[in-house]
N, CA, C and O atoms as a Maestro MAE file, in Angstrom:
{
 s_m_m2io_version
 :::
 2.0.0
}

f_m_ct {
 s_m_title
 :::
 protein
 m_atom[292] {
  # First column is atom index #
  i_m_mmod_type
  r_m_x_coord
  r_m_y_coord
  r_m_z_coord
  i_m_residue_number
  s_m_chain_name
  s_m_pdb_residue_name
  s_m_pdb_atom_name
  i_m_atomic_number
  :::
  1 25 16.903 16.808 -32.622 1 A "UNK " " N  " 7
  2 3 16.412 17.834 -31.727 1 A "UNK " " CA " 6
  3 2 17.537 18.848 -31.516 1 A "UNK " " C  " 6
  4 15 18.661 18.621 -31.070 1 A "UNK " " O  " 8
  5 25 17.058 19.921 -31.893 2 A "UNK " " N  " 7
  6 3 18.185 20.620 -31.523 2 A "UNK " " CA " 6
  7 2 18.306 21.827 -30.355 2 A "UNK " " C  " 6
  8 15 17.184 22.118 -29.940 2 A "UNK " " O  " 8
  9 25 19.316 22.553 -29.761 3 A "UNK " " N  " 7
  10 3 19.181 23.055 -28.806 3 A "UNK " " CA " 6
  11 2 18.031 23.883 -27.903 3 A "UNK " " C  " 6
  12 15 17.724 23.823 -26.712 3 A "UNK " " O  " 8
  13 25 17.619 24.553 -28.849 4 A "UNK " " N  " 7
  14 3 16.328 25.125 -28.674 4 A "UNK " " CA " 6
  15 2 15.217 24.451 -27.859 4 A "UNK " " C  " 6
  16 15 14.758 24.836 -26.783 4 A "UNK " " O  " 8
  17 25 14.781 23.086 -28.767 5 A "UNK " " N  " 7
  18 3 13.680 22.744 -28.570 5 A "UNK " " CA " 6
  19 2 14.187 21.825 -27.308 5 A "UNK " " C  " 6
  20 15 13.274 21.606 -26.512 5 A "UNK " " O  " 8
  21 25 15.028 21.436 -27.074 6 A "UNK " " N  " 7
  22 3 15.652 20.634 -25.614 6 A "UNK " " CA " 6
  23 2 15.130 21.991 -24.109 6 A "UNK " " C  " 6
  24 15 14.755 21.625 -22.994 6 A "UNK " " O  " 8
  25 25 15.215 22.926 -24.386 7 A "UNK " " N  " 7
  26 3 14.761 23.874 -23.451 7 A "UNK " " CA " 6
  27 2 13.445 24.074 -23.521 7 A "UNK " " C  " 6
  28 15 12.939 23.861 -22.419 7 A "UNK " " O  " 8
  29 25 12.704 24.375 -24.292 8 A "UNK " " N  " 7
  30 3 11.408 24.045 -24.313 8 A "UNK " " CA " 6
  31 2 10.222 23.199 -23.570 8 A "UNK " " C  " 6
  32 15 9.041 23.523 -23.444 8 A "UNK " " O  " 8
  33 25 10.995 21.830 -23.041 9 A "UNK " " N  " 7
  34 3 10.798 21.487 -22.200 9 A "UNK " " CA " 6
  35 2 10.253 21.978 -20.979 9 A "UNK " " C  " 6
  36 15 10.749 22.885 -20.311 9 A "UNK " " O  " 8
  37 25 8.708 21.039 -20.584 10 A "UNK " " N  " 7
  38 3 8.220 21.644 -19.180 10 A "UNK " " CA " 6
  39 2 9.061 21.041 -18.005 10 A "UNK " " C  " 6
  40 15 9.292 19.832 -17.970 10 A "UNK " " O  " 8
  41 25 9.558 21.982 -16.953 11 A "UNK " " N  " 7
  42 3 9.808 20.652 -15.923 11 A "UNK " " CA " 6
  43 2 9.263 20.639 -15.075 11 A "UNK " " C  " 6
  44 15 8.566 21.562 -14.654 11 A "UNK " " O  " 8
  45 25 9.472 19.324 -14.463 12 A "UNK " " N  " 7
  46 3 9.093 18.544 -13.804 12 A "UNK " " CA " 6
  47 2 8.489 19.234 -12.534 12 A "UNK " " C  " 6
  48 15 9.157 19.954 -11.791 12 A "UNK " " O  " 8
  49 25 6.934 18.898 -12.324 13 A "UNK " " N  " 7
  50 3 6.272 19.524 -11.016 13 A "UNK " " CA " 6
  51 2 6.186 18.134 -9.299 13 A "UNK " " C  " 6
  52 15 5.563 17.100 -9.059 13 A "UNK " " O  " 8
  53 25 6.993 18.811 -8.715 14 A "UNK " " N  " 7
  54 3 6.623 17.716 -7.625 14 A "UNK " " CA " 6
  55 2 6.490 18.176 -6.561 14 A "UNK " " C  " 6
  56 15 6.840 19.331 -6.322 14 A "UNK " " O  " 8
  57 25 5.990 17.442 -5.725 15 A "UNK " " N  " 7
  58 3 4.755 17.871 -5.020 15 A "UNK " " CA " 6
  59 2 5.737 17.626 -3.610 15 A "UNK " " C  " 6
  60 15 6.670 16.946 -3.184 15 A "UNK " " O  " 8
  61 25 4.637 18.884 -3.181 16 A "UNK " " N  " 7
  62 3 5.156 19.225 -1.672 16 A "UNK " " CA " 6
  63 2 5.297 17.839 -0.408 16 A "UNK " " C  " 6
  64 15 4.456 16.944 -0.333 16 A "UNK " " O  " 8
  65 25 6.641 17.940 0.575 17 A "UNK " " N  " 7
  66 3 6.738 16.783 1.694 17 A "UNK " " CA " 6
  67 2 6.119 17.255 2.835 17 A "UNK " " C  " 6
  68 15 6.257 18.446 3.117 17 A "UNK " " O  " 8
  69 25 5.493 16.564 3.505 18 A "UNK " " N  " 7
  70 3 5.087 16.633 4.924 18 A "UNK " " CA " 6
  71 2 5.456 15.810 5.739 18 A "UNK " " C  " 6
  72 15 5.262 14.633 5.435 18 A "UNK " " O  " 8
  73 25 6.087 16.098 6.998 19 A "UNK " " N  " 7
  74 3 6.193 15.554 8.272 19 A "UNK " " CA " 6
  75 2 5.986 16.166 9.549 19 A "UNK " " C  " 6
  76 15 5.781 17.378 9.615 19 A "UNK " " O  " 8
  77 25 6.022 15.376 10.664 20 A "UNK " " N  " 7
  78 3 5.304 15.770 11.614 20 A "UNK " " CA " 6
  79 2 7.178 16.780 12.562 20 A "UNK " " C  " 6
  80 15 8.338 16.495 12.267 20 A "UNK " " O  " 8
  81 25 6.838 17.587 13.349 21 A "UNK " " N  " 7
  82 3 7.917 18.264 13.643 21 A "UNK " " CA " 6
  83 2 7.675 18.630 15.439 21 A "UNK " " C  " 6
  84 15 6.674 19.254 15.791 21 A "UNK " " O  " 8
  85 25 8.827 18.103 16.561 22 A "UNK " " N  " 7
  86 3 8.121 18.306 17.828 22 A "UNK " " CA " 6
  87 2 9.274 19.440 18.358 22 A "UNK " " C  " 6
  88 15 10.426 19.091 18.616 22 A "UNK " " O  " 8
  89 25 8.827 20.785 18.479 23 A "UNK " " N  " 7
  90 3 10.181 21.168 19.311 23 A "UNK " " CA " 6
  91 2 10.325 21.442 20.680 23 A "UNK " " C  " 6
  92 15 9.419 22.021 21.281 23 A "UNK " " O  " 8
  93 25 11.397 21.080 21.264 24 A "UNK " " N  " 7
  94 3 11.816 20.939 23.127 24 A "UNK " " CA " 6
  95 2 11.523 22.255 23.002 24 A "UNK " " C  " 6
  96 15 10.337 22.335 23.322 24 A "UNK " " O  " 8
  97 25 11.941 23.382 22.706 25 A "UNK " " N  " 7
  98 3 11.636 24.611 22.871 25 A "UNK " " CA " 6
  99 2 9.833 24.942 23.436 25 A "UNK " " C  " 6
  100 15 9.350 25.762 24.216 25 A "UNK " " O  " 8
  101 25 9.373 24.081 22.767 26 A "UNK " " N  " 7
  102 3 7.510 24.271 23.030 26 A "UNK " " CA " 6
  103 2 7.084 23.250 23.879 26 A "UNK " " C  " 6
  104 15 6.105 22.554 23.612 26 A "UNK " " O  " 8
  105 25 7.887 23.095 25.077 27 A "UNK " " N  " 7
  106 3 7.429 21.897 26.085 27 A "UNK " " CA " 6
  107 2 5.932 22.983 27.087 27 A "UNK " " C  " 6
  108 15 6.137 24.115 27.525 27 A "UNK " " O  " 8
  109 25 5.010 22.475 27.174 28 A "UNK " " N  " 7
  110 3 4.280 23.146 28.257 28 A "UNK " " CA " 6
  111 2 4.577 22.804 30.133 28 A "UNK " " C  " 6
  112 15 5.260 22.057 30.833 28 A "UNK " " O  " 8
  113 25 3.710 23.742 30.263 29 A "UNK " " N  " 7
  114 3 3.795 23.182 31.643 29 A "UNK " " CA " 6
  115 2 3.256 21.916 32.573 29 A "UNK " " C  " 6
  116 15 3.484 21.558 33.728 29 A "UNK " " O  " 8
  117 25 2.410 21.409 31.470 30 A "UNK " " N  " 7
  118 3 1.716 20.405 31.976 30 A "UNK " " CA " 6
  119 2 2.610 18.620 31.132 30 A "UNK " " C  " 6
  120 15 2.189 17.473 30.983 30 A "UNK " " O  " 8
  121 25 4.051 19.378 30.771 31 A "UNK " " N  " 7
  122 3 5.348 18.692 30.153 31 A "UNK " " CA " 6
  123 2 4.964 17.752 28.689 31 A "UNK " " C  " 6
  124 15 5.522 16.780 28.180 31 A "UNK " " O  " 8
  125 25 3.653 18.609 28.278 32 A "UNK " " N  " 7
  126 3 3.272 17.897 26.857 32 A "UNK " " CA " 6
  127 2 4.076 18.700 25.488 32 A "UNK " " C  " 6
  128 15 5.190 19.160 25.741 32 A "UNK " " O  " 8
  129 25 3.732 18.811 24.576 33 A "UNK " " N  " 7
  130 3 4.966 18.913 23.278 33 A "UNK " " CA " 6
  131 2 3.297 19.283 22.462 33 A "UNK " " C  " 6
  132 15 2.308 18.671 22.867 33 A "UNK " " O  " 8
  133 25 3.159 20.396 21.237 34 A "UNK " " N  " 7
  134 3 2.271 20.406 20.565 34 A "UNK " " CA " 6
  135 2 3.072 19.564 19.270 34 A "UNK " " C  " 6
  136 15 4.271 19.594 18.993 34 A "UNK " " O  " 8
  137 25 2.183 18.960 18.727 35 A "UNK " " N  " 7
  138 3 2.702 18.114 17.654 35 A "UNK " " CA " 6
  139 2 2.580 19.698 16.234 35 A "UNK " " C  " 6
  140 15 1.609 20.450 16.154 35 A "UNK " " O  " 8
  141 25 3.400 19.749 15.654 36 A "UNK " " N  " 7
  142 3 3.552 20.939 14.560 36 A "UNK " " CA " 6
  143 2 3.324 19.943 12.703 36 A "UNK " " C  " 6
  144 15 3.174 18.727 12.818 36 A "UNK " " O  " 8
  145 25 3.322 20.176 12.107 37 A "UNK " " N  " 7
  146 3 3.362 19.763 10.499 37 A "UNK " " CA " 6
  147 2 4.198 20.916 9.919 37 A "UNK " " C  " 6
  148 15 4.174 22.138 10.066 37 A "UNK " " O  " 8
  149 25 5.143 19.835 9.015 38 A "UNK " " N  " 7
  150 3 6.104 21.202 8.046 38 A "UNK " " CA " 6
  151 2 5.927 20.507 7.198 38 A "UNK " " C  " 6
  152 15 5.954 19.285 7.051 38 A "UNK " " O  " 8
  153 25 5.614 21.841 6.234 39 A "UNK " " N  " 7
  154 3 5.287 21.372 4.904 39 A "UNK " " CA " 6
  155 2 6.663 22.284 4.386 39 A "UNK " " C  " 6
  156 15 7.135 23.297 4.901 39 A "UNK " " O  " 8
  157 25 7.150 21.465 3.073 40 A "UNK " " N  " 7
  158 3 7.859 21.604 2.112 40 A "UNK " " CA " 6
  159 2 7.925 21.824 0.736 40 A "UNK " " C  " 6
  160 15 8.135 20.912 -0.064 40 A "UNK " " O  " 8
  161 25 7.757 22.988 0.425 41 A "UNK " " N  " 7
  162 3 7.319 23.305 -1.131 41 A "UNK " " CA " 6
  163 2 8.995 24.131 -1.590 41 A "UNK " " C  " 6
  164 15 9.493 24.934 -0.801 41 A "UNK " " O  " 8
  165 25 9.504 23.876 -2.566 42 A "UNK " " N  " 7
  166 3 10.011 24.367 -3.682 42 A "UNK " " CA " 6
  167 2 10.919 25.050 -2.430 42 A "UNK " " C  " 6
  168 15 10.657 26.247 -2.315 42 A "UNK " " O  " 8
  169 25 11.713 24.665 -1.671 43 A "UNK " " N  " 7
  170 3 12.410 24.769 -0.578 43 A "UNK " " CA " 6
  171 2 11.646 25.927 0.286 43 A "UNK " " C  " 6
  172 15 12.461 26.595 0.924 43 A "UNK " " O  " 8
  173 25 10.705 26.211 0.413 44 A "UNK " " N  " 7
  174 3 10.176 26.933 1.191 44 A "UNK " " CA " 6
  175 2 9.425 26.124 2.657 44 A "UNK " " C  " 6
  176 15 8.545 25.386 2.214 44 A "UNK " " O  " 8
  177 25 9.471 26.038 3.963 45 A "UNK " " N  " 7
  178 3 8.897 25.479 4.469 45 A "UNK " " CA " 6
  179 2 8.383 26.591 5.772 45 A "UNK " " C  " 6
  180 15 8.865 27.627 6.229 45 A "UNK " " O  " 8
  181 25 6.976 25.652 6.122 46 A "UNK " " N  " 7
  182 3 5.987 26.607 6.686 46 A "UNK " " CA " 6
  183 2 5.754 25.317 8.094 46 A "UNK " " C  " 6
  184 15 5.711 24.124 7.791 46 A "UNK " " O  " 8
  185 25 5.644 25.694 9.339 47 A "UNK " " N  " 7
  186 3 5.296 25.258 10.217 47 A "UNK " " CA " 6
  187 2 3.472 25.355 10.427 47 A "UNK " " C  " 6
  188 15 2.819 26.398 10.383 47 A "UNK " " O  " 8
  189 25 3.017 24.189 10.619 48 A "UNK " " N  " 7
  190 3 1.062 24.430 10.454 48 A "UNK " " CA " 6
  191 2 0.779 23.676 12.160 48 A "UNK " " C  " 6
  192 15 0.864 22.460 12.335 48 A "UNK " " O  " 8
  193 25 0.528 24.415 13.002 49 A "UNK " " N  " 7
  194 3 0.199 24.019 14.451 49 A "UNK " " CA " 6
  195 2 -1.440 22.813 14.659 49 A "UNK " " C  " 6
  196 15 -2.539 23.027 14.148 49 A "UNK " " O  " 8
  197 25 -1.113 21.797 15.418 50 A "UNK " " N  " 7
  198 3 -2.389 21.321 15.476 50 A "UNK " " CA " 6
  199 2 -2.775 21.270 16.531 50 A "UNK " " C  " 6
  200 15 -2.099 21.697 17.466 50 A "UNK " " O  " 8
  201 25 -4.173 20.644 16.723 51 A "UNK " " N  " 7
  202 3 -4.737 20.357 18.244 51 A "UNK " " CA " 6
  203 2 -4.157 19.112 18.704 51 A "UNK " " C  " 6
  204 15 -5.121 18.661 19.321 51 A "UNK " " O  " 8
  205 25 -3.245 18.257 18.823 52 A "UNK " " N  " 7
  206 3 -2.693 17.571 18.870 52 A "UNK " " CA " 6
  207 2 -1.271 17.335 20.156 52 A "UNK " " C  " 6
  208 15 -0.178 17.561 19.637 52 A "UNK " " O  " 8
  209 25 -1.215 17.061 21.183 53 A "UNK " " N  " 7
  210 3 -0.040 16.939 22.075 53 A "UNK " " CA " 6
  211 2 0.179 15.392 22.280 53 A "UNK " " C  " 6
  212 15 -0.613 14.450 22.240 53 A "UNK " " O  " 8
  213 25 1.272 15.448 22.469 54 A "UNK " " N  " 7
  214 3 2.245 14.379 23.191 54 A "UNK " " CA " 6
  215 2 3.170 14.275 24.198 54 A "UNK " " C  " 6
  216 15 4.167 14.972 24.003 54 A "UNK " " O  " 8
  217 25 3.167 13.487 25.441 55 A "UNK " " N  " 7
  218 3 3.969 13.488 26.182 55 A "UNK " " CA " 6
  219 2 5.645 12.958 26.239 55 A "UNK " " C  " 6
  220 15 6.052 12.263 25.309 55 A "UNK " " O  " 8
  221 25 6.303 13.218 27.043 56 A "UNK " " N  " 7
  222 3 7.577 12.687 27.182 56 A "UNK " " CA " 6
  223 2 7.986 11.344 26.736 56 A "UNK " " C  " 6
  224 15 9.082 11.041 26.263 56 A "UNK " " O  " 8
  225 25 6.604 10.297 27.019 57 A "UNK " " N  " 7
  226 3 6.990 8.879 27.084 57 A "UNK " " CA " 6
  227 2 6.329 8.517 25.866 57 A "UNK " " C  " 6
  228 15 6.522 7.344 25.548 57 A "UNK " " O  " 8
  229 25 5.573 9.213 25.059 58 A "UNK " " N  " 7
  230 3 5.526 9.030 23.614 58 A "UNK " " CA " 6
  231 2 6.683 9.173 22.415 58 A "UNK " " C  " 6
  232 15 6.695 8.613 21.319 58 A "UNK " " O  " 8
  233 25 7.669 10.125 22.994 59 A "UNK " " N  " 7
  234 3 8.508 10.843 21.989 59 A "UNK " " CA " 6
  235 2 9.944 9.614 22.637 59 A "UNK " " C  " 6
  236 15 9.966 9.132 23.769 59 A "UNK " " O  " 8
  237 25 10.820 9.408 21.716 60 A "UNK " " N  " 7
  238 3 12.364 8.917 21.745 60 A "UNK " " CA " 6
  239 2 12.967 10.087 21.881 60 A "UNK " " C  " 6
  240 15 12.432 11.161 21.603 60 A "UNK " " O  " 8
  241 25 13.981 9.964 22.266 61 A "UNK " " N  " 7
  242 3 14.969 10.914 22.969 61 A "UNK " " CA " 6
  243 2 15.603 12.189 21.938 61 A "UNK " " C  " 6
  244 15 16.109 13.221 22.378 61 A "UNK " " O  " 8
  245 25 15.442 11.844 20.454 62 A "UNK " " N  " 7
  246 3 15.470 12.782 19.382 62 A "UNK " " CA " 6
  247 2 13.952 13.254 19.242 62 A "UNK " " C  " 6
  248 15 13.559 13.351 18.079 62 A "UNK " " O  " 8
  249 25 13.134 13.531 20.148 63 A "UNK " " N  " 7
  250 3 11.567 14.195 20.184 63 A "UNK " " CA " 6
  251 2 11.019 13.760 18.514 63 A "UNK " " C  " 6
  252 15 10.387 14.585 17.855 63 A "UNK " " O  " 8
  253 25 11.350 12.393 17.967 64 A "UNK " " N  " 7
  254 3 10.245 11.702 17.311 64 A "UNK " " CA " 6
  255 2 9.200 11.208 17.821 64 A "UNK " " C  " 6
  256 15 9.376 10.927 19.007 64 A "UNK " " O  " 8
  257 25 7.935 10.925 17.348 65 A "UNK " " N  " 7
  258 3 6.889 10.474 17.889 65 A "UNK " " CA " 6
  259 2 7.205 8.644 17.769 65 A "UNK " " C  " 6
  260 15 7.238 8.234 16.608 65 A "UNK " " O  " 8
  261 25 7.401 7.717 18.736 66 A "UNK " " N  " 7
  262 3 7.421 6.318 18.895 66 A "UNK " " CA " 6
  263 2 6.301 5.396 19.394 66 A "UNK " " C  " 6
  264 15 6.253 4.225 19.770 66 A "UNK " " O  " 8
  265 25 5.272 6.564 19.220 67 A "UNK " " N  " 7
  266 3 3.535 5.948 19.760 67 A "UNK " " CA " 6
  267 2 2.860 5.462 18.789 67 A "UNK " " C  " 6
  268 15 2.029 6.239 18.320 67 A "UNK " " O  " 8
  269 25 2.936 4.281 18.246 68 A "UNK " " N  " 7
  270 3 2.068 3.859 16.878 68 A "UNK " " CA " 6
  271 2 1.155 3.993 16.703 68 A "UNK " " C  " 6
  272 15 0.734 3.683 15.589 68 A "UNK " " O  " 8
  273 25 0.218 4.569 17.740 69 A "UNK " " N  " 7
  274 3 -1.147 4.575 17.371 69 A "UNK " " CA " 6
  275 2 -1.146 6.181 16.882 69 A "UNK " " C  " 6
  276 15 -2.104 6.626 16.249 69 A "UNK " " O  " 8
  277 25 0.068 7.051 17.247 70 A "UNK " " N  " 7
  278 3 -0.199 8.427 16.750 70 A "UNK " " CA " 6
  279 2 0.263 8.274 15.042 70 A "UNK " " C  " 6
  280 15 -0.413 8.716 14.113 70 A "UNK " " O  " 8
  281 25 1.306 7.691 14.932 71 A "UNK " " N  " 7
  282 3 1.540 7.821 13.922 71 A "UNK " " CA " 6
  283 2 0.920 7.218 13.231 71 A "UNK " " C  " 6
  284 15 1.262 7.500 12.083 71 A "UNK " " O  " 8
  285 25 -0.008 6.348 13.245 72 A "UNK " " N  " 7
  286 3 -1.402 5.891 12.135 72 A "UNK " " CA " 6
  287 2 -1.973 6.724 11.854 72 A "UNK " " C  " 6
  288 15 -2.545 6.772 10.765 72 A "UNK " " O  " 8
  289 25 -2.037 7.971 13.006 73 A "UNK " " N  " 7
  290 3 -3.188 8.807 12.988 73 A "UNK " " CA " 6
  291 2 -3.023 9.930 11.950 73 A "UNK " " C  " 6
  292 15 -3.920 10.757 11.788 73 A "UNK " " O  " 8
  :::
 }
 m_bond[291] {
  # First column is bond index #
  i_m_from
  i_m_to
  i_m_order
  :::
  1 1 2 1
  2 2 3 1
  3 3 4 2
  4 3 5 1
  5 5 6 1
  6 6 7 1
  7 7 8 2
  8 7 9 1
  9 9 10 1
  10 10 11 1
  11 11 12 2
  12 11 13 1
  13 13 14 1
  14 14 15 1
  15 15 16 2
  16 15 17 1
  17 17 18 1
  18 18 19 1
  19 19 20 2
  20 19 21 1
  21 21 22 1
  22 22 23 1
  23 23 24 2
  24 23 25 1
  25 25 26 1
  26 26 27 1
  27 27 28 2
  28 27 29 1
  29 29 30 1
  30 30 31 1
  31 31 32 2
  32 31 33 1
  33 33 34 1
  34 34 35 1
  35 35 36 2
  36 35 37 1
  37 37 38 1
  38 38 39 1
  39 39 40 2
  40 39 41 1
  41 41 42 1
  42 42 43 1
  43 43 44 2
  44 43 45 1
  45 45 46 1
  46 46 47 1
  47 47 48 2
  48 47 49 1
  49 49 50 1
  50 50 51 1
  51 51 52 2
  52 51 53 1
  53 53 54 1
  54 54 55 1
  55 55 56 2
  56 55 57 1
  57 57 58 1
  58 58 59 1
  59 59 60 2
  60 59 61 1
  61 61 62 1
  62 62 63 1
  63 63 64 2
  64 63 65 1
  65 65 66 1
  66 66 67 1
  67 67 68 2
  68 67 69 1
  69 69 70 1
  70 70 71 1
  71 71 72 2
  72 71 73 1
  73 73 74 1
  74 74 75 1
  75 75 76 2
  76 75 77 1
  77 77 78 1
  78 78 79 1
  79 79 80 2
  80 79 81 1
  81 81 82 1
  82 82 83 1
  83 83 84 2
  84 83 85 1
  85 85 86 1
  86 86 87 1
  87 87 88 2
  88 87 89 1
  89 89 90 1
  90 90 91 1
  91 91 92 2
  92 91 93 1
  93 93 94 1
  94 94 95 1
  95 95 96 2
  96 95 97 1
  97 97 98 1
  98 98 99 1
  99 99 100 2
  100 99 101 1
  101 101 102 1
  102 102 103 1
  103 103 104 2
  104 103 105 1
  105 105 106 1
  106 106 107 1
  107 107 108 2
  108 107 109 1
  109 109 110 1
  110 110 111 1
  111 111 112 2
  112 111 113 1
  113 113 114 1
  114 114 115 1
  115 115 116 2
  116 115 117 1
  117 117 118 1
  118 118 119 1
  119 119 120 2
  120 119 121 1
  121 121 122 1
  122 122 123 1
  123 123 124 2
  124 123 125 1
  125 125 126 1
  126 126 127 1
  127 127 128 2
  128 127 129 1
  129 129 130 1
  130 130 131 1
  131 131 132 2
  132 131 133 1
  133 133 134 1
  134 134 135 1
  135 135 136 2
  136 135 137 1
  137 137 138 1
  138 138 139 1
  139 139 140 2
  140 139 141 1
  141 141 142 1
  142 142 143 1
  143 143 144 2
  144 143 145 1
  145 145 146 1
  146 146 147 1
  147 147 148 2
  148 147 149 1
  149 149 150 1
  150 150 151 1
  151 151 152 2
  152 151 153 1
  153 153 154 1
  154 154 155 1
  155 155 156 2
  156 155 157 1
  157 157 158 1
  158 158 159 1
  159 159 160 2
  160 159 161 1
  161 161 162 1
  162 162 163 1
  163 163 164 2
  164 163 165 1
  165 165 166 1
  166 166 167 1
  167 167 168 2
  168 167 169 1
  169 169 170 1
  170 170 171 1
  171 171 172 2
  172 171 173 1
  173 173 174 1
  174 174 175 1
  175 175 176 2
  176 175 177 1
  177 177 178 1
  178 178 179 1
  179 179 180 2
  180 179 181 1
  181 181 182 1
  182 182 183 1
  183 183 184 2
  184 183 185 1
  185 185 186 1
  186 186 187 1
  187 187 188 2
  188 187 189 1
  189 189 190 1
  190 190 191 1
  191 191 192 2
  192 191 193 1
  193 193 194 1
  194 194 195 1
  195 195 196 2
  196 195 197 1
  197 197 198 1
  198 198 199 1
  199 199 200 2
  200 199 201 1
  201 201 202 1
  202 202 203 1
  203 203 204 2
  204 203 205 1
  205 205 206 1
  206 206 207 1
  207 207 208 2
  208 207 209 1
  209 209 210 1
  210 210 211 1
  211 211 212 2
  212 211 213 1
  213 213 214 1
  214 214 215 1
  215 215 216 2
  216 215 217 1
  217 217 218 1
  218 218 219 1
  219 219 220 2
  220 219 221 1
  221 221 222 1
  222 222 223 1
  223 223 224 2
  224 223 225 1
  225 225 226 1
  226 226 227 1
  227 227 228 2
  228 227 229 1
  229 229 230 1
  230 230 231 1
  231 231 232 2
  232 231 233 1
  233 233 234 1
  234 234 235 1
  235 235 236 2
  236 235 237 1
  237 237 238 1
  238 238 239 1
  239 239 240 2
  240 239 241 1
  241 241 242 1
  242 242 243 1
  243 243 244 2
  244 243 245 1
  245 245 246 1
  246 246 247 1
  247 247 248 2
  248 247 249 1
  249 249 250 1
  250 250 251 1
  251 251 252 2
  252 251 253 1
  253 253 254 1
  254 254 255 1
  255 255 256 2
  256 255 257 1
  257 257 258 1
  258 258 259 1
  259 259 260 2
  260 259 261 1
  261 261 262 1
  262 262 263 1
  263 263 264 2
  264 263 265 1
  265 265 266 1
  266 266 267 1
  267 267 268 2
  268 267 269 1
  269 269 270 1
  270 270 271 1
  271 271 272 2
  272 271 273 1
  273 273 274 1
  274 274 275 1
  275 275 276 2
  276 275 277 1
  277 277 278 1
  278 278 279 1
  279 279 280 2
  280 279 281 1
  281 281 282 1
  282 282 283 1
  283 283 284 2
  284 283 285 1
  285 285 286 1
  286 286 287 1
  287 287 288 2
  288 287 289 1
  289 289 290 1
  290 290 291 1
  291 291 292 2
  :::
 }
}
């Protein structure tokens, strides 16, 4: 094989990460947190808002979600 055809080569497609994202900045007044989704494509990432809140005593002190029944969800 020679140099050429080594570039020729397709690469590799992989597929976008998702996780869930809570920020202290977006606490309401009623002291709930909207749960956010960031998606991760090809280093580009986009924040996607849901209908979704959580309170204080759901989240660990780094505002992860520690409520198992959310995170099944």
């Amino acid at each position: 094989v020679n140099v050429s055809q080594r570039n020729l080569r397709p690469k590799p497609n992989f597929m976008a990460t998702v996780e869930t994202k809570i920020f202290k900045r977006h606490k309401k007044a009623d002291s709930t947190y909207n749960i956010k989704v960031r998606v991760t494509h090809k280093r580009e990432k986009k924040y996607l808002d849901t209908p979704h809140f959580v309170s204080d005593r759901q989240l660990t002190s780094k505002l992860t979600i520690k409520d198992v029944f959310l995170k099944k969800s």
